[in-house]
Amino acid sequence: MSLIRHFSRALIGLTLLSASAAHAAAPRCHIAWSHYTGWEPVGYIQDSGIAARWGKKMGVDLQFTLINDYIESVNQYTAGSFDGVTVTNMDGLTIPAVGGVDTTVLVVGDFSNGNDAILVKSADNKASVHSLKSKPVKLVELSVSHYLLARALDKNGMAERDLSVVNTSDADLGGLIAAAADGDAFVTWNPIVMTALQQPGVVNVFDSAQIPGEIIDTIMVRTDADDACKRAVTGAWYEAMGQMSQGGAKTQQALSSMAAQAGGSEAEFQAQLRTTRMFYEPKQAAEFSRSQQLKDTMRFVAKFSFDHGLYGNGASDETFIGIAYPDGSVWGNADFVKLRFDATYMQMAADGKL
């Protein structure tokens, strides 16, 4: 009996070691994220158990890690510390892609639809984009705020030479707006915009709702990431999207959780969602990825990026980076494709084939 017991224990030990080894061998699927209305679902995915469930289902070690500094999260992804990252279309192009990291837009989550705005302090509440002429405009230089300003000027027959850009930390913008004098101008994003517009005399002269579909929030991954990783990330995202949009107690729980992790009230988070065009349905996101509008937007983004030196000294023009689209077309340098819009996994989610 003693030998049988020892033999049984040995078998149990071997089984446990095998299970542990199998778990350790699961392909890494680590995604960095940072706080923003459209990316708060990622924190919910991690904390609610959705990530663990999809990781187990796909046989990968799926984890979403919060990095409090947005640019640092993108830099860490570019350096290889993560397999994916929550990032805007512009920053995905100008940081990892320009850095030579072949990157795929796996999920198109939303686009800013009023979250980003140009604000002017105006005693008579009659300011416009033309009010910016010859004025210093405070913003985070070379960010989507800077891009928004460039698009606003272009749409109003103006150019950056008509004003001066003052690089300002986003941490300082709220206080500067609160203390603004008549004529002072700023470009920023929510929740700073929401708070600023509650102050007397602060006027929204242009916002991202006027360039819909251009400031896009995504989850990007390394193009050579494991297929199971891509499936797991996509599946987890759309499970969260379903919970956010289905209504009832589950939606209430999800939104409350996201608001808390964002550091605000549920009412504030709901207000920010109203200026964020979420693609709750994967079919909608896949269709957007295939649209001519996206191609046009990326041309605007590429030109802005080149004109402002974000491609570096080696680039001769805005076609320096090749950008691939779901229809197989490439805009830019076909020999240096480093950013790829791929609707495959969003479409699989839409078809229930993940």
mmCIF file of C-alpha atoms in Angstrom:
data_model
loop_
_atom_site.group_PDB
_atom_site.id
_atom_site.type_symbol
_atom_site.label_atom_id
_atom_site.label_comp_id
_atom_site.label_asym_id
_atom_site.label_seq_id
_atom_site.Cartn_x
_atom_site.Cartn_y
_atom_site.Cartn_z
ATOM 1 C CA MET A 1 0.000 0.000 0.000
ATOM 2 C CA SER A 2 2.847 2.361 0.827
ATOM 3 C CA LEU A 3 4.361 1.887 -2.645
ATOM 4 C CA ILE A 4 0.993 2.551 -4.275
ATOM 5 C CA ARG A 5 0.541 5.716 -2.266
ATOM 6 C CA HIS A 6 4.031 6.929 -3.215
ATOM 7 C CA PHE A 7 3.421 6.069 -6.874
ATOM 8 C CA SER A 8 0.104 7.970 -6.811
ATOM 9 C CA ARG A 9 1.769 10.987 -5.267
ATOM 10 C CA ALA A 10 4.451 10.870 -7.963
ATOM 11 C CA LEU A 11 1.803 10.811 -10.691
ATOM 12 C CA ILE A 12 -0.009 13.758 -9.094
ATOM 13 C CA GLY A 13 3.263 15.659 -8.879
ATOM 14 C CA LEU A 14 4.043 14.999 -12.529
ATOM 15 C CA THR A 15 0.542 16.140 -13.517
ATOM 16 C CA LEU A 16 0.892 19.379 -11.576
ATOM 17 C CA LEU A 17 4.318 20.037 -13.086
ATOM 18 C CA SER A 18 2.958 19.419 -16.584
ATOM 19 C CA ALA A 19 0.042 21.796 -15.982
ATOM 20 C CA SER A 20 2.413 24.426 -14.619
ATOM 21 C CA ALA A 21 4.724 24.052 -17.608
ATOM 22 C CA ALA A 22 1.809 24.323 -20.018
ATOM 23 C CA HIS A 23 0.649 27.526 -18.311
ATOM 24 C CA ALA A 24 4.166 28.952 -18.357
ATOM 25 C CA ALA A 25 4.456 28.153 -22.071
ATOM 26 C CA ALA A 26 1.288 30.072 -22.977
ATOM 27 C CA PRO A 27 2.214 32.750 -25.532
ATOM 28 C CA ARG A 28 2.533 36.226 -24.070
ATOM 29 C CA CYS A 29 -0.220 38.660 -24.978
ATOM 30 C CA HIS A 30 0.426 41.795 -22.941
ATOM 31 C CA ILE A 31 -1.279 45.053 -23.876
ATOM 32 C CA ALA A 32 -0.383 48.459 -22.421
ATOM 33 C CA TRP A 33 -3.168 50.982 -21.900
ATOM 34 C CA SER A 34 -3.606 54.487 -20.507
ATOM 35 C CA HIS A 35 -6.539 56.501 -19.213
ATOM 36 C CA TYR A 36 -8.902 58.000 -21.775
ATOM 37 C CA THR A 37 -12.667 57.728 -22.182
ATOM 38 C CA GLY A 38 -12.454 55.342 -25.116
ATOM 39 C CA TRP A 39 -9.882 53.116 -23.433
ATOM 40 C CA GLU A 40 -11.434 52.789 -19.978
ATOM 41 C CA PRO A 41 -13.102 49.534 -21.154
ATOM 42 C CA VAL A 42 -9.627 47.980 -21.206
ATOM 43 C CA GLY A 43 -9.211 48.421 -17.458
ATOM 44 C CA TYR A 44 -12.653 46.934 -16.956
ATOM 45 C CA ILE A 45 -11.694 43.957 -19.134
ATOM 46 C CA GLN A 46 -8.695 43.267 -16.920
ATOM 47 C CA ASP A 47 -10.430 43.772 -13.571
ATOM 48 C CA SER A 48 -13.722 42.033 -14.354
ATOM 49 C CA GLY A 49 -12.184 38.718 -15.393
ATOM 50 C CA ILE A 50 -12.932 39.112 -19.108
ATOM 51 C CA ALA A 51 -9.206 39.092 -19.917
ATOM 52 C CA ALA A 52 -8.581 35.931 -17.913
ATOM 53 C CA ARG A 53 -11.541 34.219 -19.573
ATOM 54 C CA TRP A 54 -10.447 35.043 -23.127
ATOM 55 C CA GLY A 55 -6.816 34.270 -22.348
ATOM 56 C CA LYS A 56 -7.786 30.815 -21.143
ATOM 57 C CA LYS A 57 -10.102 30.303 -24.124
ATOM 58 C CA MET A 58 -7.363 31.155 -26.610
ATOM 59 C CA GLY A 59 -4.468 29.638 -24.684
ATOM 60 C CA VAL A 60 -2.533 32.870 -24.193
ATOM 61 C CA ASP A 61 -1.356 34.889 -21.225
ATOM 62 C CA LEU A 62 -3.643 37.882 -21.825
ATOM 63 C CA GLN A 63 -2.988 40.883 -19.607
ATOM 64 C CA PHE A 64 -3.855 44.573 -19.916
ATOM 65 C CA THR A 65 -1.427 46.770 -17.958
ATOM 66 C CA LEU A 66 -2.144 50.378 -17.027
ATOM 67 C CA ILE A 67 0.658 52.851 -17.787
ATOM 68 C CA ASN A 68 -0.295 56.234 -16.361
ATOM 69 C CA ASP A 69 1.729 58.188 -18.933
ATOM 70 C CA TYR A 70 0.212 57.784 -22.416
ATOM 71 C CA ILE A 71 3.348 58.487 -24.470
ATOM 72 C CA GLU A 72 5.377 56.252 -22.175
ATOM 73 C CA SER A 73 2.936 53.399 -22.845
ATOM 74 C CA VAL A 74 3.467 53.797 -26.593
ATOM 75 C CA ASN A 75 7.236 54.022 -26.120
ATOM 76 C CA GLN A 76 7.268 50.834 -24.044
ATOM 77 C CA TYR A 77 5.287 49.023 -26.730
ATOM 78 C CA THR A 78 7.715 50.296 -29.380
ATOM 79 C CA ALA A 79 10.668 49.088 -27.299
ATOM 80 C CA GLY A 80 9.202 45.571 -27.102
ATOM 81 C CA SER A 81 7.931 45.516 -23.523
ATOM 82 C CA PHE A 82 4.369 44.896 -24.734
ATOM 83 C CA ASP A 83 2.674 43.098 -27.604
ATOM 84 C CA GLY A 84 0.088 45.816 -28.115
ATOM 85 C CA VAL A 85 -1.025 49.239 -26.941
ATOM 86 C CA THR A 86 -4.006 51.583 -26.877
ATOM 87 C CA VAL A 87 -2.994 54.405 -29.190
ATOM 88 C CA THR A 88 -4.385 56.976 -31.608
ATOM 89 C CA ASN A 89 -3.999 56.594 -35.346
ATOM 90 C CA MET A 90 -1.532 59.503 -35.484
ATOM 91 C CA ASP A 91 0.696 58.314 -32.655
ATOM 92 C CA GLY A 92 0.676 54.739 -33.965
ATOM 93 C CA LEU A 93 2.049 56.113 -37.218
ATOM 94 C CA THR A 94 4.607 58.523 -35.767
ATOM 95 C CA ILE A 95 6.033 56.427 -32.920
ATOM 96 C CA PRO A 96 6.124 52.649 -33.529
ATOM 97 C CA ALA A 97 5.706 52.733 -37.319
ATOM 98 C CA VAL A 98 8.308 55.472 -37.802
ATOM 99 C CA GLY A 99 10.485 53.541 -35.337
ATOM 100 C CA GLY A 100 10.396 50.529 -37.674
ATOM 101 C CA VAL A 101 7.978 48.390 -35.652
ATOM 102 C CA ASP A 102 5.558 46.685 -38.053
ATOM 103 C CA THR A 103 2.234 47.458 -36.385
ATOM 104 C CA THR A 104 -1.351 46.394 -37.070
ATOM 105 C CA VAL A 105 -4.525 48.233 -36.106
ATOM 106 C CA LEU A 106 -6.352 45.273 -34.575
ATOM 107 C CA VAL A 107 -9.397 47.059 -33.130
ATOM 108 C CA VAL A 108 -10.845 50.437 -34.060
ATOM 109 C CA GLY A 109 -12.533 51.381 -30.809
ATOM 110 C CA ASP A 110 -13.894 54.873 -31.409
ATOM 111 C CA PHE A 111 -13.213 58.294 -32.766
ATOM 112 C CA SER A 112 -13.316 61.618 -30.964
ATOM 113 C CA ASN A 113 -16.606 63.372 -31.699
ATOM 114 C CA GLY A 114 -16.233 66.487 -29.568
ATOM 115 C CA ASN A 115 -13.775 65.266 -26.928
ATOM 116 C CA ASP A 116 -11.063 67.539 -28.342
ATOM 117 C CA ALA A 117 -11.676 71.277 -28.742
ATOM 118 C CA ILE A 118 -10.203 74.714 -29.426
ATOM 119 C CA LEU A 119 -11.260 77.111 -26.673
ATOM 120 C CA VAL A 120 -11.092 80.903 -26.589
ATOM 121 C CA LYS A 121 -11.817 83.186 -23.632
ATOM 122 C CA SER A 122 -14.188 85.789 -25.043
ATOM 123 C CA ALA A 123 -15.906 88.523 -23.063
ATOM 124 C CA ASP A 124 -18.691 88.816 -25.627
ATOM 125 C CA ASN A 125 -18.930 85.060 -26.377
ATOM 126 C CA LYS A 126 -18.428 85.779 -30.105
ATOM 127 C CA ALA A 127 -15.055 84.166 -30.743
ATOM 128 C CA SER A 128 -14.302 82.052 -33.829
ATOM 129 C CA VAL A 129 -11.312 80.287 -35.378
ATOM 130 C CA HIS A 130 -10.414 83.631 -36.984
ATOM 131 C CA SER A 131 -10.052 85.032 -33.451
ATOM 132 C CA LEU A 132 -6.821 83.024 -33.227
ATOM 133 C CA LYS A 133 -5.038 85.238 -35.766
ATOM 134 C CA SER A 134 -1.755 86.648 -34.375
ATOM 135 C CA LYS A 135 -2.489 85.019 -30.989
ATOM 136 C CA PRO A 136 -0.426 82.508 -28.974
ATOM 137 C CA VAL A 137 -2.318 79.210 -28.724
ATOM 138 C CA LYS A 138 -1.445 76.936 -25.804
ATOM 139 C CA LEU A 139 -1.550 73.173 -26.440
ATOM 140 C CA VAL A 140 0.443 69.954 -26.174
ATOM 141 C CA GLU A 141 2.681 70.377 -29.199
ATOM 142 C CA LEU A 142 2.731 67.606 -31.838
ATOM 143 C CA SER A 143 -0.229 65.861 -30.191
ATOM 144 C CA VAL A 144 -3.734 65.317 -31.578
ATOM 145 C CA SER A 145 -4.499 68.801 -30.183
ATOM 146 C CA HIS A 146 -1.927 70.234 -32.566
ATOM 147 C CA TYR A 147 -3.460 68.190 -35.401
ATOM 148 C CA LEU A 148 -6.933 69.498 -34.522
ATOM 149 C CA LEU A 149 -5.623 73.069 -34.688
ATOM 150 C CA ALA A 150 -4.029 72.451 -38.094
ATOM 151 C CA ARG A 151 -7.292 71.016 -39.472
ATOM 152 C CA ALA A 152 -9.329 73.920 -38.057
ATOM 153 C CA LEU A 153 -6.999 76.470 -39.631
ATOM 154 C CA ASP A 154 -7.077 74.688 -42.974
ATOM 155 C CA LYS A 155 -10.877 74.580 -42.981
ATOM 156 C CA ASN A 156 -10.955 78.331 -42.290
ATOM 157 C CA GLY A 157 -8.411 79.444 -44.874
ATOM 158 C CA MET A 158 -5.640 79.979 -42.331
ATOM 159 C CA ALA A 159 -2.260 78.445 -41.546
ATOM 160 C CA GLU A 160 -0.020 78.016 -38.505
ATOM 161 C CA ARG A 161 2.065 80.985 -39.609
ATOM 162 C CA ASP A 162 -0.974 83.135 -38.753
ATOM 163 C CA LEU A 163 -0.474 82.444 -35.040
ATOM 164 C CA SER A 164 2.057 81.027 -32.596
ATOM 165 C CA VAL A 165 1.909 77.639 -30.916
ATOM 166 C CA VAL A 166 2.951 77.525 -27.264
ATOM 167 C CA ASN A 167 3.857 74.037 -26.054
ATOM 168 C CA THR A 168 2.021 73.501 -22.757
ATOM 169 C CA SER A 169 1.691 70.444 -20.527
ATOM 170 C CA ASP A 170 -1.792 68.977 -20.330
ATOM 171 C CA ALA A 171 -1.337 69.019 -16.559
ATOM 172 C CA ASP A 172 -1.218 72.836 -16.675
ATOM 173 C CA LEU A 173 -3.956 73.582 -19.199
ATOM 174 C CA GLY A 174 -6.908 73.375 -16.811
ATOM 175 C CA GLY A 175 -5.437 75.964 -14.452
ATOM 176 C CA LEU A 176 -4.378 78.252 -17.284
ATOM 177 C CA ILE A 177 -7.876 78.222 -18.770
ATOM 178 C CA ALA A 178 -9.395 79.003 -15.381
ATOM 179 C CA ALA A 179 -7.117 82.058 -15.094
ATOM 180 C CA ALA A 180 -7.408 83.102 -18.760
ATOM 181 C CA ALA A 181 -7.749 86.695 -19.896
ATOM 182 C CA ASP A 182 -9.933 87.862 -22.768
ATOM 183 C CA GLY A 183 -8.591 86.507 -26.078
ATOM 184 C CA ASP A 184 -6.487 83.686 -24.612
ATOM 185 C CA ALA A 185 -6.681 80.500 -26.696
ATOM 186 C CA PHE A 186 -6.148 76.819 -25.902
ATOM 187 C CA VAL A 187 -6.518 73.381 -27.478
ATOM 188 C CA THR A 188 -7.174 70.421 -25.201
ATOM 189 C CA TRP A 189 -9.298 67.344 -24.552
ATOM 190 C CA ASN A 190 -11.823 65.987 -22.088
ATOM 191 C CA PRO A 191 -12.326 66.150 -19.166
ATOM 192 C CA ILE A 192 -10.501 69.529 -19.319
ATOM 193 C CA VAL A 193 -12.829 70.745 -22.087
ATOM 194 C CA MET A 194 -15.961 69.864 -20.124
ATOM 195 C CA THR A 195 -14.746 71.701 -17.037
ATOM 196 C CA ALA A 196 -13.556 74.739 -19.006
ATOM 197 C CA LEU A 197 -16.873 75.217 -20.806
ATOM 198 C CA GLN A 198 -18.606 75.628 -17.456
ATOM 199 C CA GLN A 199 -16.606 78.827 -16.901
ATOM 200 C CA PRO A 200 -18.062 82.177 -18.044
ATOM 201 C CA GLY A 201 -16.757 83.445 -21.361
ATOM 202 C CA VAL A 202 -15.020 80.250 -22.509
ATOM 203 C CA VAL A 203 -16.120 79.497 -26.076
ATOM 204 C CA ASN A 204 -15.674 76.302 -28.087
ATOM 205 C CA VAL A 205 -14.699 77.626 -31.549
ATOM 206 C CA PHE A 206 -13.901 74.255 -33.140
ATOM 207 C CA ASP A 207 -13.957 70.657 -31.969
ATOM 208 C CA SER A 208 -13.380 67.143 -33.232
ATOM 209 C CA ALA A 209 -17.064 66.723 -34.115
ATOM 210 C CA GLN A 210 -16.240 68.954 -37.098
ATOM 211 C CA ILE A 211 -13.630 66.464 -38.345
ATOM 212 C CA PRO A 212 -15.473 63.217 -37.504
ATOM 213 C CA GLY A 213 -13.481 60.038 -37.898
ATOM 214 C CA GLU A 214 -10.064 61.714 -37.913
ATOM 215 C CA ILE A 215 -8.876 61.359 -34.298
ATOM 216 C CA ILE A 216 -9.187 57.601 -33.960
ATOM 217 C CA ASP A 217 -8.607 55.529 -30.825
ATOM 218 C CA THR A 218 -7.401 51.996 -31.429
ATOM 219 C CA ILE A 219 -5.743 48.896 -30.056
ATOM 220 C CA MET A 220 -2.645 48.182 -32.101
ATOM 221 C CA VAL A 221 -0.471 45.075 -31.913
ATOM 222 C CA ARG A 222 2.720 43.833 -33.455
ATOM 223 C CA THR A 223 1.900 42.465 -36.871
ATOM 224 C CA ASP A 224 3.721 39.224 -36.042
ATOM 225 C CA ALA A 225 1.815 38.744 -32.761
ATOM 226 C CA ASP A 226 0.364 35.272 -32.244
ATOM 227 C CA ASP A 227 -2.987 34.695 -33.958
ATOM 228 C CA ALA A 228 -4.448 33.482 -30.657
ATOM 229 C CA CYS A 229 -3.365 36.756 -29.030
ATOM 230 C CA LYS A 230 -5.167 38.772 -31.688
ATOM 231 C CA ARG A 231 -8.307 36.663 -31.251
ATOM 232 C CA ALA A 232 -8.192 36.985 -27.470
ATOM 233 C CA VAL A 233 -7.776 40.769 -27.483
ATOM 234 C CA THR A 234 -10.567 41.217 -30.018
ATOM 235 C CA GLY A 235 -12.922 38.849 -28.236
ATOM 236 C CA ALA A 236 -12.324 40.471 -24.861
ATOM 237 C CA TRP A 237 -12.892 43.951 -26.293
ATOM 238 C CA TYR A 238 -16.219 43.099 -27.878
ATOM 239 C CA GLU A 239 -17.444 41.255 -24.808
ATOM 240 C CA ALA A 240 -16.906 44.534 -22.924
ATOM 241 C CA MET A 241 -18.582 46.496 -25.723
ATOM 242 C CA GLY A 242 -21.606 44.227 -25.423
ATOM 243 C CA GLN A 243 -21.814 44.792 -21.696
ATOM 244 C CA MET A 244 -21.543 48.576 -22.159
ATOM 245 C CA SER A 245 -24.306 48.762 -24.732
ATOM 246 C CA GLN A 246 -26.850 46.063 -23.859
ATOM 247 C CA GLY A 247 -28.575 48.038 -21.103
ATOM 248 C CA GLY A 248 -29.692 46.841 -17.696
ATOM 249 C CA ALA A 249 -27.736 45.953 -14.590
ATOM 250 C CA LYS A 250 -24.685 44.667 -16.473
ATOM 251 C CA THR A 251 -24.277 47.956 -18.318
ATOM 252 C CA GLN A 252 -24.728 49.925 -15.104
ATOM 253 C CA GLN A 253 -22.053 47.846 -13.395
ATOM 254 C CA ALA A 254 -19.621 48.223 -16.302
ATOM 255 C CA LEU A 255 -20.053 51.998 -16.609
ATOM 256 C CA SER A 256 -19.794 52.527 -12.849
ATOM 257 C CA SER A 257 -16.560 50.569 -12.795
ATOM 258 C CA MET A 258 -15.078 52.532 -15.702
ATOM 259 C CA ALA A 259 -16.072 55.877 -14.201
ATOM 260 C CA ALA A 260 -14.444 54.951 -10.885
ATOM 261 C CA GLN A 261 -11.171 53.861 -12.473
ATOM 262 C CA ALA A 262 -11.164 57.079 -14.533
ATOM 263 C CA GLY A 263 -11.417 59.064 -11.313
ATOM 264 C CA GLY A 264 -14.759 60.740 -11.960
ATOM 265 C CA SER A 265 -18.466 60.324 -11.447
ATOM 266 C CA GLU A 266 -20.645 58.149 -13.617
ATOM 267 C CA ALA A 267 -22.445 61.268 -14.878
ATOM 268 C CA GLU A 268 -19.119 62.767 -15.990
ATOM 269 C CA PHE A 269 -18.104 59.555 -17.717
ATOM 270 C CA GLN A 270 -21.469 59.352 -19.482
ATOM 271 C CA ALA A 271 -21.026 62.949 -20.668
ATOM 272 C CA GLN A 272 -17.621 62.081 -22.127
ATOM 273 C CA LEU A 273 -19.073 59.036 -23.870
ATOM 274 C CA ARG A 274 -21.553 61.332 -25.611
ATOM 275 C CA THR A 275 -18.645 63.084 -27.340
ATOM 276 C CA THR A 276 -16.958 59.783 -28.180
ATOM 277 C CA ARG A 277 -18.230 57.815 -31.180
ATOM 278 C CA MET A 278 -17.836 54.286 -29.827
ATOM 279 C CA PHE A 279 -17.994 51.379 -32.256
ATOM 280 C CA TYR A 280 -19.899 49.024 -29.984
ATOM 281 C CA GLU A 281 -20.558 46.613 -32.857
ATOM 282 C CA PRO A 282 -17.577 44.940 -34.573
ATOM 283 C CA LYS A 283 -19.338 45.139 -37.932
ATOM 284 C CA GLN A 284 -19.356 48.949 -37.709
ATOM 285 C CA ALA A 285 -15.658 49.045 -36.815
ATOM 286 C CA ALA A 286 -14.754 46.696 -39.672
ATOM 287 C CA GLU A 287 -16.715 48.804 -42.151
ATOM 288 C CA PHE A 288 -15.012 51.982 -40.941
ATOM 289 C CA SER A 289 -11.614 50.296 -41.423
ATOM 290 C CA ARG A 290 -12.531 49.611 -45.051
ATOM 291 C CA SER A 291 -13.825 53.113 -45.769
ATOM 292 C CA GLN A 292 -12.408 55.684 -48.143
ATOM 293 C CA GLN A 293 -12.819 58.170 -45.300
ATOM 294 C CA LEU A 294 -10.123 56.368 -43.312
ATOM 295 C CA LYS A 295 -7.718 56.517 -46.256
ATOM 296 C CA ASP A 296 -8.357 60.246 -46.670
ATOM 297 C CA THR A 297 -7.834 60.820 -42.949
ATOM 298 C CA MET A 298 -4.519 58.987 -42.897
ATOM 299 C CA ARG A 299 -3.283 61.166 -45.759
ATOM 300 C CA PHE A 300 -4.085 64.254 -43.673
ATOM 301 C CA VAL A 301 -2.318 62.656 -40.697
ATOM 302 C CA ALA A 302 0.739 61.660 -42.732
ATOM 303 C CA LYS A 303 1.103 65.154 -44.208
ATOM 304 C CA PHE A 304 0.762 66.792 -40.783
ATOM 305 C CA SER A 305 3.310 64.367 -39.339
ATOM 306 C CA PHE A 306 5.857 64.997 -42.090
ATOM 307 C CA ASP A 307 5.347 68.766 -42.086
ATOM 308 C CA HIS A 308 6.003 68.854 -38.336
ATOM 309 C CA GLY A 309 9.137 66.711 -38.440
ATOM 310 C CA LEU A 310 7.611 63.619 -36.849
ATOM 311 C CA TYR A 311 9.058 61.346 -39.524
ATOM 312 C CA GLY A 312 12.612 62.364 -38.689
ATOM 313 C CA ASN A 313 15.418 63.660 -40.890
ATOM 314 C CA GLY A 314 15.479 60.628 -43.186
ATOM 315 C CA ALA A 315 12.037 61.218 -44.701
ATOM 316 C CA SER A 316 11.761 63.053 -48.020
ATOM 317 C CA ASP A 317 7.971 63.454 -47.940
ATOM 318 C CA GLU A 318 4.765 62.196 -46.310
ATOM 319 C CA THR A 319 4.870 58.903 -48.252
ATOM 320 C CA PHE A 320 7.929 57.773 -46.262
ATOM 321 C CA ILE A 321 5.878 55.153 -44.358
ATOM 322 C CA GLY A 322 3.731 52.652 -46.221
ATOM 323 C CA ILE A 323 0.194 52.289 -44.836
ATOM 324 C CA ALA A 324 -1.727 49.139 -45.793
ATOM 325 C CA TYR A 325 -5.517 48.799 -45.887
ATOM 326 C CA PRO A 326 -7.952 45.873 -45.706
ATOM 327 C CA ASP A 327 -8.521 45.915 -49.488
ATOM 328 C CA GLY A 328 -4.830 45.150 -50.047
ATOM 329 C CA SER A 329 -3.933 48.643 -51.216
ATOM 330 C CA VAL A 330 -0.897 50.491 -49.888
ATOM 331 C CA TRP A 331 -0.497 54.251 -49.658
ATOM 332 C CA GLY A 332 3.040 55.514 -49.403
ATOM 333 C CA ASN A 333 6.190 53.414 -49.560
ATOM 334 C CA ALA A 334 5.214 49.852 -50.497
ATOM 335 C CA ASP A 335 8.737 48.725 -49.584
ATOM 336 C CA PHE A 336 8.426 50.110 -46.055
ATOM 337 C CA VAL A 337 4.929 49.212 -44.866
ATOM 338 C CA LYS A 338 4.900 49.673 -41.100
ATOM 339 C CA LEU A 339 1.250 50.475 -40.312
ATOM 340 C CA ARG A 340 -1.559 48.125 -41.326
ATOM 341 C CA PHE A 341 -5.302 48.529 -40.942
ATOM 342 C CA ASP A 342 -6.681 44.995 -40.773
ATOM 343 C CA ALA A 343 -10.414 44.287 -40.485
ATOM 344 C CA THR A 344 -9.915 40.505 -40.220
ATOM 345 C CA TYR A 345 -10.454 40.042 -36.498
ATOM 346 C CA MET A 346 -13.191 42.652 -36.172
ATOM 347 C CA GLN A 347 -15.027 40.871 -38.996
ATOM 348 C CA MET A 348 -14.482 37.511 -37.289
ATOM 349 C CA ALA A 349 -16.056 38.981 -34.154
ATOM 350 C CA ALA A 350 -18.983 40.283 -36.215
ATOM 351 C CA ASP A 351 -19.452 36.827 -37.775
ATOM 352 C CA GLY A 352 -19.145 35.004 -34.435
ATOM 353 C CA LYS A 353 -16.036 33.153 -35.638
ATOM 354 C CA LEU A 354 -13.414 34.130 -33.064
#
